[in-house]
Amino acid sequence: MTDSSPVQVPGTVLTMRRIGTYQTMTLVAPGVAERFRPGQFVAVAVGGEQSSMLLRRCFSVREVKPDYGGTVEIVFAVRGKGTEWLAALRPRDIVDVAGPLGRPFPLPRDPVNCVLLGVAHGSAALFPLAAVLGQRDCRLHFVLGGATSDDVLGARGARRTGDSVAVATEDGSLGSAGSVGDLLPGVIEDAQADVVYACGPLDTLRAVTRTCTGYGIPAQVAVEEPMACGTGVCMACVLPVIGDDGGTHMVRTCVEGPVFRGERVRWDDVGTIPFDALGAPRALRLGERS
Amino acid sequence: MSVDLRTRIGAASLPNPIMTAAGCAGIGRELGRFFDVAKLGAFVTPSITPEARAGRPAPRLAETPSGVLNSTGLQGPGIDAFLARDLPWLDEQQARTIVSIAGNSVEEYAEVAGRLATAPGVTAVEINTACPNVEDRGLMFAAHPTAAAEVVRAVRAHTRRGVPVLAKLSADVTDVVGVAMACADAGADALSMINTLHGMAVDTSTFRPRLAGITGGLSGPAIRPVAVRCVYQVHAALPEVPIIGIGGVRTGLDALELVLAGASAVAVGTANIHDPSACVRILRELDAALRERGISHLADAVGLAHKPAGTLMRRIDPNVGVAEPTEQETLQ
């Protein structure tokens, strides 16, 4: 096994905090922090040993620190029974953590102008990335969004570390009213951006990819598909993605992703099996009899 | 005391009875990041089909109480890619590989079996007669004894002697014993039970089915009593045919339950989704459970639940440990 292999460890809750509408949890998870690279995520078992909830919950990582033997901070919204259980944990409680999982963000070799775009708690993954890009003397331009001001994550930290920060909320309670997609072209032009890193819902990532294609710059997007195991065994989180061979493959977000080149993802076909995908049912292929 | 965990599935001998269940463990590389796959009694592959399959659209998984519904639809790269890329990797790890196979017709099963016959590193072939997720759900060989027998006969004819052929059966039938007998008569060396149960869930917020494929296969601890029942019934009818017990195994005691009902080996499925190192943990727990009960050979435990009351080897208080054997029991 190489060092890039994930580990599965009992994680001890160090702190629980509410930030806006989200829950922030810091876990002491030895081995995870050392291996972590920005863009990767962790998969957490919920409900305890005899849990009736069998699927893991996957979360992007907002920060890792070497303190206390290696800590990992995740941010999540309470959406169902599993996240409710997590939110009720207290310091010193134990959860089973597997990580770091997935493919990290590719990093530029030279100092370049980077736009980091995130919506709601999806923005969490941008902050460890910003730390690494900052060490490489890249210029960092943040674009953050959410439904209301409470839903925008990390705006204060971004102002501290970023060269510029633009915020958009749907209700206009913070920054400009509208979506982050509306702000992006202006930021790309002002910053003379070389690359855009983005995380958020599919619609946002599709819009980001379209904008970047228009400017001829790469979009590196971290996809938030619902995952069930995080390790690649359950085949639940598939997306139609164009491979190096030019053909479309149904690939697992948890193993082949979560970071993809935006233009490789067939955004309009997410949730379907495109008729020209490798192994698509014959009945769907045009001009062929099944 | 050390426990002898070796077990036999037809002509194949395995160092221990814990396997992965088809389609619940990736192709080996995924779990190989968490433990050495050679530690398993055997690694069971996802069902390999003649051609690549893209599977069914997402959402493909829904969590239910102590269960998971899936409509993955046998996504896989097909036999060519499996032989070129995946089987050699498993062989390199020195894993014992049981290849699960599937197809849309008897000819397709025979074709995959024929391609495997010349490949090195195949410990056994398991026939998926019951996957409810192919496009034509009416096509489920396990539903009819004659159809199941036909596919078993075709695969047996295309498989080398010395390589056991396993028939994986569905519990979604009126008479699982009848199907099991038909498969054994047709040349199946062992039976795997059970496949997922056909189920469905509806989202009460969106009013829509929770799976894109509408219905799917239910797995997890929720189905374990059904698996125990099927293993018990078939072992009673065919005590000489080895059974691989599958269905909701999460702990060593769950595995022991299936062994007592008549299974010679136990496959772990949904637990791999919940806990990537489930197989090695369950193996450790099974070993401890046998030792605590004073059973030194796994083979001695197979089918013990069929013995009349009062003839048990030893009794154990679940909270205390091994009870002292009575004089009569010591004589056994």
XYZ file of C-alpha atoms in Angstrom:
622
model
C 0.000 0.000 0.000
C 1.219 3.469 -0.781
C 0.900 6.507 1.408
C -1.890 7.855 -0.787
C -4.124 5.012 0.438
C -6.960 6.158 2.656
C -7.243 5.026 6.252
C -10.272 3.977 8.278
C -9.989 5.171 11.865
C -12.158 5.901 14.887
C -12.398 9.698 14.869
C -12.832 11.566 18.149
C -15.004 14.676 18.106
C -12.901 17.603 19.301
C -15.282 20.513 18.753
C -18.787 21.140 17.428
C -19.769 24.627 16.324
C -22.613 26.259 14.452
C -21.590 28.624 11.652
C -24.580 30.374 10.101
C -26.942 27.592 9.092
C -24.236 24.941 9.144
C -22.688 22.602 11.626
C -18.899 22.476 11.862
C -17.234 19.413 13.345
C -13.548 18.980 14.115
C -12.427 15.386 14.413
C -9.150 13.966 15.649
C -8.571 11.409 12.898
C -4.958 10.170 12.931
C -3.616 9.451 9.473
C -6.266 11.370 7.545
C -4.779 14.838 7.911
C -1.264 13.757 6.846
C -2.532 12.163 3.661
C -5.064 14.840 2.752
C -4.797 16.914 -0.398
C -7.252 19.739 -1.265
C -10.416 18.499 -2.992
C -10.476 15.155 -1.223
C -13.272 14.193 1.160
C -14.025 11.900 4.101
C -16.786 9.278 4.500
C -18.366 9.023 7.946
C -20.550 6.214 9.336
C -23.630 7.503 11.148
C -25.877 6.126 13.859
C -23.355 4.119 15.862
C -22.391 0.454 15.675
C -25.911 -0.959 15.455
C -27.115 1.774 13.103
C -29.978 1.005 10.749
C -28.500 3.661 8.413
C -26.099 1.696 6.248
C -24.839 4.339 3.829
C -21.886 6.536 4.677
C -22.184 10.324 4.636
C -19.455 12.020 2.599
C -18.200 15.524 3.425
C -15.631 17.836 1.922
C -12.889 18.980 4.254
C -12.586 22.626 5.271
C -9.312 22.406 7.126
C -6.715 19.906 8.281
C -4.214 20.594 11.057
C -1.356 18.586 12.500
C -2.416 19.460 16.086
C -3.641 16.732 18.464
C -2.281 14.024 16.161
C -4.084 15.310 13.091
C -7.479 17.001 12.956
C -10.000 17.256 10.157
C -12.768 19.854 10.018
C -15.968 19.227 8.073
C -18.970 21.486 7.482
C -22.441 20.087 6.884
C -26.094 21.057 6.803
C -28.640 18.979 8.702
C -30.684 17.409 5.929
C -31.927 14.075 7.283
C -31.651 11.489 10.035
C -27.950 10.838 9.423
C -26.796 14.448 9.623
C -29.177 14.987 12.560
C -27.333 12.221 14.415
C -23.979 13.781 13.549
C -25.101 17.224 14.677
C -26.084 15.805 18.079
C -22.581 14.456 18.760
C -20.572 15.994 21.574
C -16.828 16.344 22.165
C -15.126 13.005 22.913
C -17.792 11.018 21.014
C -16.367 8.593 18.440
C -17.301 8.241 14.768
C -15.886 5.880 12.155
C -14.058 7.944 9.523
C -12.602 6.774 6.210
C -10.391 9.119 4.255
C -8.976 10.973 2.559
C -10.924 9.766 -0.483
C -11.205 10.867 -4.099
C -8.985 12.722 -6.545
C -7.674 16.091 -5.398
C -7.590 19.370 -7.300
C -4.727 19.534 -9.787
C -2.363 22.363 -8.853
C -0.596 24.808 -11.163
C 3.180 24.594 -11.321
C 3.678 28.372 -11.652
C 2.083 31.263 -9.774
C -1.123 32.016 -11.701
C -4.347 33.959 -11.178
C -6.940 31.658 -9.631
C -10.669 32.174 -9.157
C -12.129 30.084 -6.325
C -15.903 29.822 -6.576
C -18.175 28.134 -4.049
C -21.836 27.994 -3.168
C -23.222 27.354 0.333
C -21.253 24.795 2.412
C -19.740 23.437 -0.800
C -17.280 26.320 -0.437
C -15.585 24.358 2.374
C -13.302 22.532 -0.075
C -11.918 25.855 -1.388
C -10.132 26.847 1.820
C -7.510 24.085 2.029
C -6.980 24.648 -1.704
C -6.473 28.376 -1.139
C -3.869 27.604 1.526
C -1.820 25.495 -0.904
C -2.243 27.905 -3.837
C -1.202 30.759 -1.549
C 2.029 28.952 -0.699
C 2.714 28.789 -4.430
C 2.289 32.560 -4.722
C -0.891 32.309 -6.760
C -3.284 35.256 -6.699
C -6.611 34.206 -5.146
C -9.946 35.686 -6.165
C -12.948 34.326 -4.279
C -16.527 34.208 -5.505
C -18.870 32.984 -2.768
C -22.624 32.540 -2.773
C -25.678 31.177 -0.983
C -29.407 31.703 -0.645
C -29.072 34.196 2.224
C -26.178 35.834 4.084
C -26.317 32.987 6.636
C -25.668 30.449 3.884
C -22.429 32.038 2.640
C -19.502 30.124 4.096
C -16.108 31.566 4.880
C -16.498 35.123 3.525
C -14.468 36.570 6.398
C -11.581 34.135 5.955
C -11.631 34.759 2.212
C -11.291 38.524 2.781
C -8.257 37.838 4.931
C -6.438 35.525 2.519
C -7.814 36.478 -0.896
C -6.754 39.225 -3.263
C -10.438 39.920 -3.919
C -13.777 38.594 -2.718
C -17.095 38.846 -4.515
C -20.281 37.642 -2.808
C -23.727 37.006 -4.235
C -26.876 35.957 -2.364
C -30.212 35.091 -3.895
C -32.096 37.457 -1.560
C -29.470 40.182 -1.753
C -28.844 40.113 2.019
C -25.067 39.995 1.442
C -23.117 41.191 -1.581
C -25.037 41.476 -4.811
C -28.445 39.932 -5.429
C -28.357 36.969 -7.763
C -26.158 33.974 -8.364
C -22.383 33.512 -8.334
C -22.631 32.651 -12.022
C -23.629 36.267 -12.744
C -20.493 37.581 -11.019
C -18.038 35.156 -12.578
C -17.390 36.812 -15.984
C -16.556 40.130 -14.298
C -14.176 38.451 -11.840
C -12.447 36.461 -14.576
C -11.886 39.671 -16.590
C -10.767 41.836 -13.652
C -8.433 39.160 -12.310
C -7.230 38.027 -15.719
C -7.861 34.554 -14.406
C -5.891 31.567 -15.666
C -8.048 28.922 -13.985
C -11.322 28.599 -12.070
C -11.754 26.147 -9.200
C -15.383 25.572 -8.239
C -17.551 23.534 -5.902
C -21.282 23.640 -5.474
C -24.508 22.262 -6.922
C -24.570 20.822 -10.464
C -26.360 23.837 -11.953
C -23.641 26.168 -10.677
C -20.859 23.939 -11.982
C -22.523 23.717 -15.380
C -22.758 27.515 -15.540
C -19.132 27.899 -14.403
C -17.961 25.448 -17.060
C -19.866 27.331 -19.768
C -18.379 30.656 -18.714
C -14.838 29.245 -18.571
C -15.203 27.640 -21.977
C -16.196 31.082 -23.295
C -12.995 32.588 -21.908
C -10.891 29.611 -22.971
C -9.664 28.831 -19.450
C -9.923 25.531 -17.560
C -12.602 24.910 -14.921
C -11.670 22.401 -12.207
C -14.927 21.454 -10.526
C -15.577 19.355 -7.411
C -18.919 17.623 -7.901
C -21.379 17.184 -5.025
C -23.078 13.963 -6.135
C -24.798 11.967 -3.408
C -22.347 9.202 -2.457
C -23.157 6.097 -0.472
C -19.821 4.454 0.310
C -17.148 6.928 -0.807
C -14.824 4.055 -1.668
C -16.020 3.011 -5.135
C -17.794 -0.238 -4.298
C -21.464 0.748 -4.522
C -21.559 2.372 -7.986
C -24.217 4.871 -6.868
C -22.552 8.193 -7.691
C -22.050 7.804 -11.442
C -21.790 10.720 -13.877
C -21.484 10.699 -17.676
C -17.928 11.924 -18.302
C -15.926 12.096 -21.523
C -12.739 10.064 -21.136
C -9.264 10.408 -22.639
C -10.447 8.130 -25.470
C -13.110 10.674 -26.436
C -15.916 8.291 -25.479
C -18.460 8.786 -22.703
C -18.111 6.642 -19.598
C -20.327 6.342 -16.534
C -17.689 7.113 -13.911
C -17.871 7.110 -10.133
C -17.669 10.576 -8.594
C -16.065 9.146 -5.444
C -13.117 7.425 -7.154
C -12.617 9.097 -10.535
C -13.729 12.419 -8.985
C -14.926 14.381 -7.143
C -12.730 16.826 -9.114
C -13.243 16.827 -12.876
C -12.276 19.115 -15.749
C -15.605 20.911 -16.254
C -15.776 20.398 -20.005
C -15.373 16.640 -19.582
C -18.679 16.319 -17.687
C -21.812 15.993 -19.805
C -23.845 18.279 -17.560
C -27.063 18.104 -19.596
C -27.037 14.302 -19.420
C -26.445 13.935 -15.658
C -29.070 11.550 -14.264
C -29.343 9.652 -17.552
C -27.383 7.017 -19.427
C -26.497 8.847 -22.686
C -27.240 6.650 -25.704
C -23.605 6.817 -26.835
C -22.105 5.968 -23.419
C -19.914 2.871 -23.212
C -22.257 -0.044 -22.567
C -25.513 1.917 -22.983
C -28.513 -0.361 -23.508
C -28.701 -1.397 -27.144
C -32.343 -0.356 -27.408
C -31.185 3.244 -26.920
C -28.540 3.190 -29.645
C -29.825 4.773 -32.816
C -30.066 2.712 -35.950
C -29.406 -0.554 -34.180
C -31.806 -3.340 -33.483
C -31.655 -4.818 -30.020
C -7.063 -23.082 20.958
C -6.803 -22.136 17.321
C -9.816 -22.547 15.089
C -9.511 -24.357 11.765
C -11.462 -22.085 9.442
C -10.767 -23.963 6.218
C -13.753 -24.788 4.089
C -14.487 -26.508 0.786
C -16.764 -25.380 -2.021
C -16.884 -28.359 -4.348
C -13.354 -28.948 -5.603
C -12.087 -25.602 -4.298
C -10.580 -25.411 -0.839
C -10.507 -22.026 0.869
C -8.459 -20.951 3.900
C -11.505 -19.326 5.487
C -15.225 -18.978 4.781
C -15.512 -15.189 4.400
C -16.041 -13.845 0.872
C -17.268 -10.651 -0.676
C -20.697 -10.761 -2.302
C -20.932 -10.109 -6.038
C -21.354 -6.449 -6.909
C -20.752 -5.196 -3.364
C -16.977 -4.970 -3.312
C -15.864 -3.344 -6.532
C -13.235 -5.193 -8.499
C -10.870 -5.685 -5.562
C -8.722 -2.585 -5.924
C -11.205 -0.463 -3.977
C -11.170 -2.615 -0.836
C -7.514 -3.464 -1.460
C -6.701 0.050 -0.233
C -8.056 -0.939 3.207
C -6.864 -4.572 3.564
C -5.077 -7.319 1.657
C -7.718 -9.061 -0.491
C -5.729 -12.312 -0.252
C -6.896 -12.493 3.381
C -10.420 -13.270 2.141
C -11.532 -16.848 1.702
C -12.397 -15.696 -1.806
C -13.061 -12.484 -3.677
C -16.314 -12.572 -5.643
C -16.347 -10.197 -8.623
C -19.245 -8.090 -9.845
C -21.314 -9.962 -12.449
C -19.298 -10.028 -15.664
C -21.302 -9.707 -18.890
C -20.209 -10.380 -22.499
C -20.201 -6.684 -23.406
C -19.731 -3.474 -21.452
C -22.833 -2.278 -19.631
C -23.459 1.315 -18.550
C -25.999 0.260 -15.928
C -29.080 2.232 -14.966
C -29.421 5.989 -14.428
C -28.936 7.687 -11.041
C -30.304 7.764 -8.384
C -29.293 4.158 -8.038
C -29.281 3.699 -4.264
C -31.819 4.387 -1.534
C -31.323 3.828 2.174
C -34.144 1.904 3.888
C -34.411 0.763 7.522
C -31.412 -1.575 8.022
C -31.295 -2.017 4.269
C -30.265 -0.590 0.940
C -32.234 -0.633 -2.310
C -30.127 -0.593 -5.444
C -30.760 -0.450 -9.141
C -27.189 -0.348 -10.393
C -28.014 -2.500 -13.398
C -24.838 -4.610 -13.607
C -22.587 -1.742 -14.704
C -19.285 -3.148 -15.865
C -16.692 -3.059 -18.620
C -17.478 -6.522 -20.046
C -15.493 -9.761 -20.194
C -12.662 -8.460 -22.423
C -11.694 -5.634 -20.078
C -12.146 -7.939 -17.082
C -9.728 -10.501 -18.509
C -7.221 -7.872 -19.612
C -7.181 -5.674 -16.539
C -9.040 -6.919 -13.471
C -8.502 -10.686 -13.271
C -4.687 -10.383 -13.648
C -4.655 -7.828 -10.817
C -6.579 -10.176 -8.510
C -4.265 -13.029 -9.497
C -1.258 -10.851 -8.712
C -2.599 -10.206 -5.214
C -2.934 -13.993 -4.849
C -6.637 -13.615 -4.136
C -8.831 -16.618 -4.809
C -11.280 -15.248 -7.346
C -14.842 -16.388 -7.840
C -16.116 -14.832 -11.053
C -19.799 -13.949 -11.041
C -21.269 -14.071 -14.537
C -24.477 -12.740 -16.069
C -26.077 -12.354 -19.465
C -29.343 -11.808 -21.218
C -29.604 -15.325 -22.634
C -28.282 -18.826 -21.984
C -25.868 -18.301 -24.894
C -24.424 -15.179 -23.261
C -23.782 -17.031 -19.983
C -22.118 -19.830 -21.934
C -20.017 -17.309 -23.860
C -18.661 -15.678 -20.670
C -18.027 -19.087 -19.071
C -16.189 -20.205 -22.203
C -13.948 -17.128 -22.157
C -13.117 -17.770 -18.488
C -12.277 -21.434 -19.091
C -8.838 -20.616 -20.488
C -8.070 -17.749 -18.093
C -5.675 -18.379 -15.209
C -6.687 -17.475 -11.684
C -10.355 -18.489 -11.648
C -11.188 -20.369 -8.442
C -14.892 -20.809 -9.222
C -17.675 -19.435 -11.411
C -20.869 -18.100 -9.863
C -23.963 -17.831 -12.044
C -26.059 -14.766 -11.292
C -29.444 -16.230 -12.135
C -31.388 -13.669 -10.256
C -30.278 -10.108 -10.780
C -33.507 -8.156 -10.891
C -31.858 -5.097 -12.424
C -31.374 -5.986 -16.061
C -33.657 -4.070 -18.387
C -36.011 -6.976 -18.880
C -37.049 -7.789 -15.344
C -39.176 -10.688 -16.560
C -35.940 -12.392 -17.480
C -34.894 -13.970 -14.221
C -33.628 -17.501 -14.647
C -33.952 -18.290 -10.955
C -37.720 -17.894 -11.145
C -38.179 -21.213 -12.962
C -36.463 -24.494 -12.083
C -36.183 -25.517 -15.744
C -34.739 -22.161 -16.863
C -32.264 -22.163 -13.964
C -31.224 -25.729 -14.786
C -30.716 -24.839 -18.425
C -28.315 -21.986 -17.677
C -26.428 -24.088 -15.087
C -26.023 -26.931 -17.626
C -24.699 -24.536 -20.277
C -22.164 -22.943 -17.899
C -21.076 -26.332 -16.502
C -20.432 -27.532 -20.057
C -18.168 -24.539 -20.736
C -16.237 -24.682 -17.444
C -13.178 -26.824 -16.717
C -13.545 -29.808 -14.414
C -12.102 -28.904 -11.073
C -13.513 -25.378 -11.258
C -16.733 -25.387 -9.238
C -19.862 -23.833 -10.712
C -22.024 -22.006 -8.185
C -25.664 -21.073 -8.822
C -26.773 -17.914 -7.026
C -30.455 -18.143 -6.221
C -33.221 -15.679 -5.532
C -35.545 -15.883 -2.558
C -38.262 -14.183 -4.647
C -39.695 -17.553 -5.670
C -42.471 -19.796 -4.410
C -40.206 -22.804 -3.862
C -36.512 -22.107 -3.439
C -35.833 -25.795 -2.673
C -37.253 -26.826 -6.058
C -34.976 -24.355 -7.886
C -31.995 -25.467 -5.785
C -32.624 -29.132 -6.615
C -32.963 -28.370 -10.324
C -29.627 -26.474 -10.267
C -27.842 -29.260 -8.354
C -29.210 -31.856 -10.772
C -27.990 -29.752 -13.709
C -24.435 -29.789 -12.370
C -24.108 -26.913 -9.900
C -21.360 -27.806 -7.405
C -22.626 -25.317 -4.837
C -25.435 -22.823 -4.246
C -25.195 -19.162 -3.230
C -28.156 -17.777 -1.339
C -29.658 -15.256 -1.465
C -29.616 -12.507 -4.051
C -31.287 -9.184 -3.261
C -35.058 -9.118 -2.802
C -37.110 -7.122 -5.283
C -38.279 -3.957 -3.541
C -39.254 -0.330 -3.951
C -39.318 2.961 -2.040
C -41.291 6.140 -2.727
C -40.118 9.610 -1.676
C -42.899 11.186 0.390
C -41.684 14.715 -0.421
C -41.449 14.454 -4.193
C -44.136 11.734 -4.536
C -41.794 9.897 -6.891
C -39.997 6.525 -6.675
C -36.628 7.000 -4.969
C -34.757 5.011 -7.616
C -34.498 6.065 -11.246
C -34.984 2.390 -12.059
C -38.276 2.489 -10.036
C -37.729 -0.920 -8.391
C -34.478 -2.364 -7.107
C -32.812 -5.070 -5.065
C -33.084 -4.899 -1.268
C -30.014 -5.953 0.703
C -28.594 -5.482 4.185
C -29.498 -6.794 7.657
C -33.198 -6.288 6.824
C -33.114 -9.416 4.622
C -30.995 -11.666 6.851
C -33.889 -13.736 8.256
C -34.953 -14.544 4.687
C -31.414 -15.712 3.874
C -31.247 -17.845 7.026
C -34.584 -19.445 6.132
C -33.497 -20.247 2.553
C -30.136 -21.683 3.653
C -31.854 -23.804 6.307
C -34.515 -25.156 3.923
C -32.074 -25.974 1.133
C -29.496 -27.536 3.480
C -32.251 -29.747 4.893
C -33.190 -30.920 1.409
C -29.654 -31.141 -0.052
C -27.275 -31.643 2.885
C -24.377 -32.693 0.633
C -24.432 -29.546 -1.550
C -22.217 -26.734 -0.179
C -24.024 -23.428 0.373
C -22.604 -19.914 0.417
C -24.825 -17.954 2.777
C -25.427 -14.346 1.730
C -27.746 -11.716 3.128
C -27.232 -8.941 5.634
C -24.100 -10.288 7.316
C -22.597 -7.514 9.407
C -20.874 -9.281 12.309
C -19.139 -12.564 13.052
C -22.259 -13.791 14.827
C -24.363 -13.037 11.736
C -21.938 -15.201 9.748
C -22.137 -17.925 12.390
C -25.947 -17.850 12.171
C -25.805 -18.695 8.450
C -23.188 -21.407 9.103
C -25.407 -22.995 11.756
C -28.290 -22.915 9.269
C -26.167 -24.853 6.789
C -23.750 -22.522 4.978
C -20.148 -23.682 4.367
C -19.084 -20.158 3.494
C -20.497 -16.682 4.011
C -20.413 -13.702 1.664
C -20.457 -10.114 2.894
C -22.268 -7.576 0.729
C -23.876 -4.373 1.945
C -21.606 -4.280 5.016
C -18.741 -3.390 2.631
C -20.570 -0.176 1.729
C -20.995 0.686 5.395
C -17.528 -0.405 6.497
C -14.750 -0.996 3.939
C -12.897 -3.309 6.313
C -16.021 -5.314 7.238
C -14.751 -8.616 5.785
C -11.576 -8.815 7.865
C -13.453 -7.706 10.989
C -16.188 -10.330 10.451
C -13.536 -13.019 9.911
C -11.875 -12.071 13.194
C -15.230 -12.036 14.996
C -16.270 -15.396 13.543
C -12.995 -16.924 14.666
C -13.548 -15.575 18.197
C -17.190 -16.705 18.245
C -16.241 -20.269 17.312
C -13.453 -20.327 19.879
C -15.787 -19.050 22.612
C -18.165 -21.882 21.790
C -15.445 -24.515 21.939
C -15.740 -25.325 18.229
C -12.290 -26.002 16.802
C -13.297 -26.705 13.193
C -15.625 -24.475 11.207
C -16.832 -27.565 9.337
C -18.234 -28.953 12.614
C -20.558 -25.951 12.909
C -22.097 -26.232 9.442
C -25.783 -27.081 9.747
C -25.781 -27.514 13.529
C -29.177 -25.802 13.734
C -30.635 -28.898 12.071
C -29.764 -31.134 14.994
C -32.597 -31.933 17.375
C -32.767 -29.891 20.566
C -30.597 -31.252 23.350
C -27.841 -32.612 21.095
C -25.845 -29.391 20.949
C -22.103 -29.608 21.420
C -21.885 -26.894 24.046
C -24.049 -24.170 25.372
C -22.862 -20.646 25.815
C -24.156 -17.801 27.863
C -23.861 -14.824 25.504
C -22.768 -12.599 28.405
C -20.361 -14.865 30.201
C -18.335 -16.993 27.802
C -18.003 -20.713 27.421
C -20.120 -22.808 29.742
C -18.382 -25.821 31.243
C -19.127 -28.865 29.094
C -21.192 -31.542 30.777
C -19.701 -34.998 31.142
C -21.780 -36.354 28.313
C -20.730 -33.543 25.993
C -17.067 -34.079 26.776
C -17.391 -37.647 25.562
C -18.494 -36.525 22.099
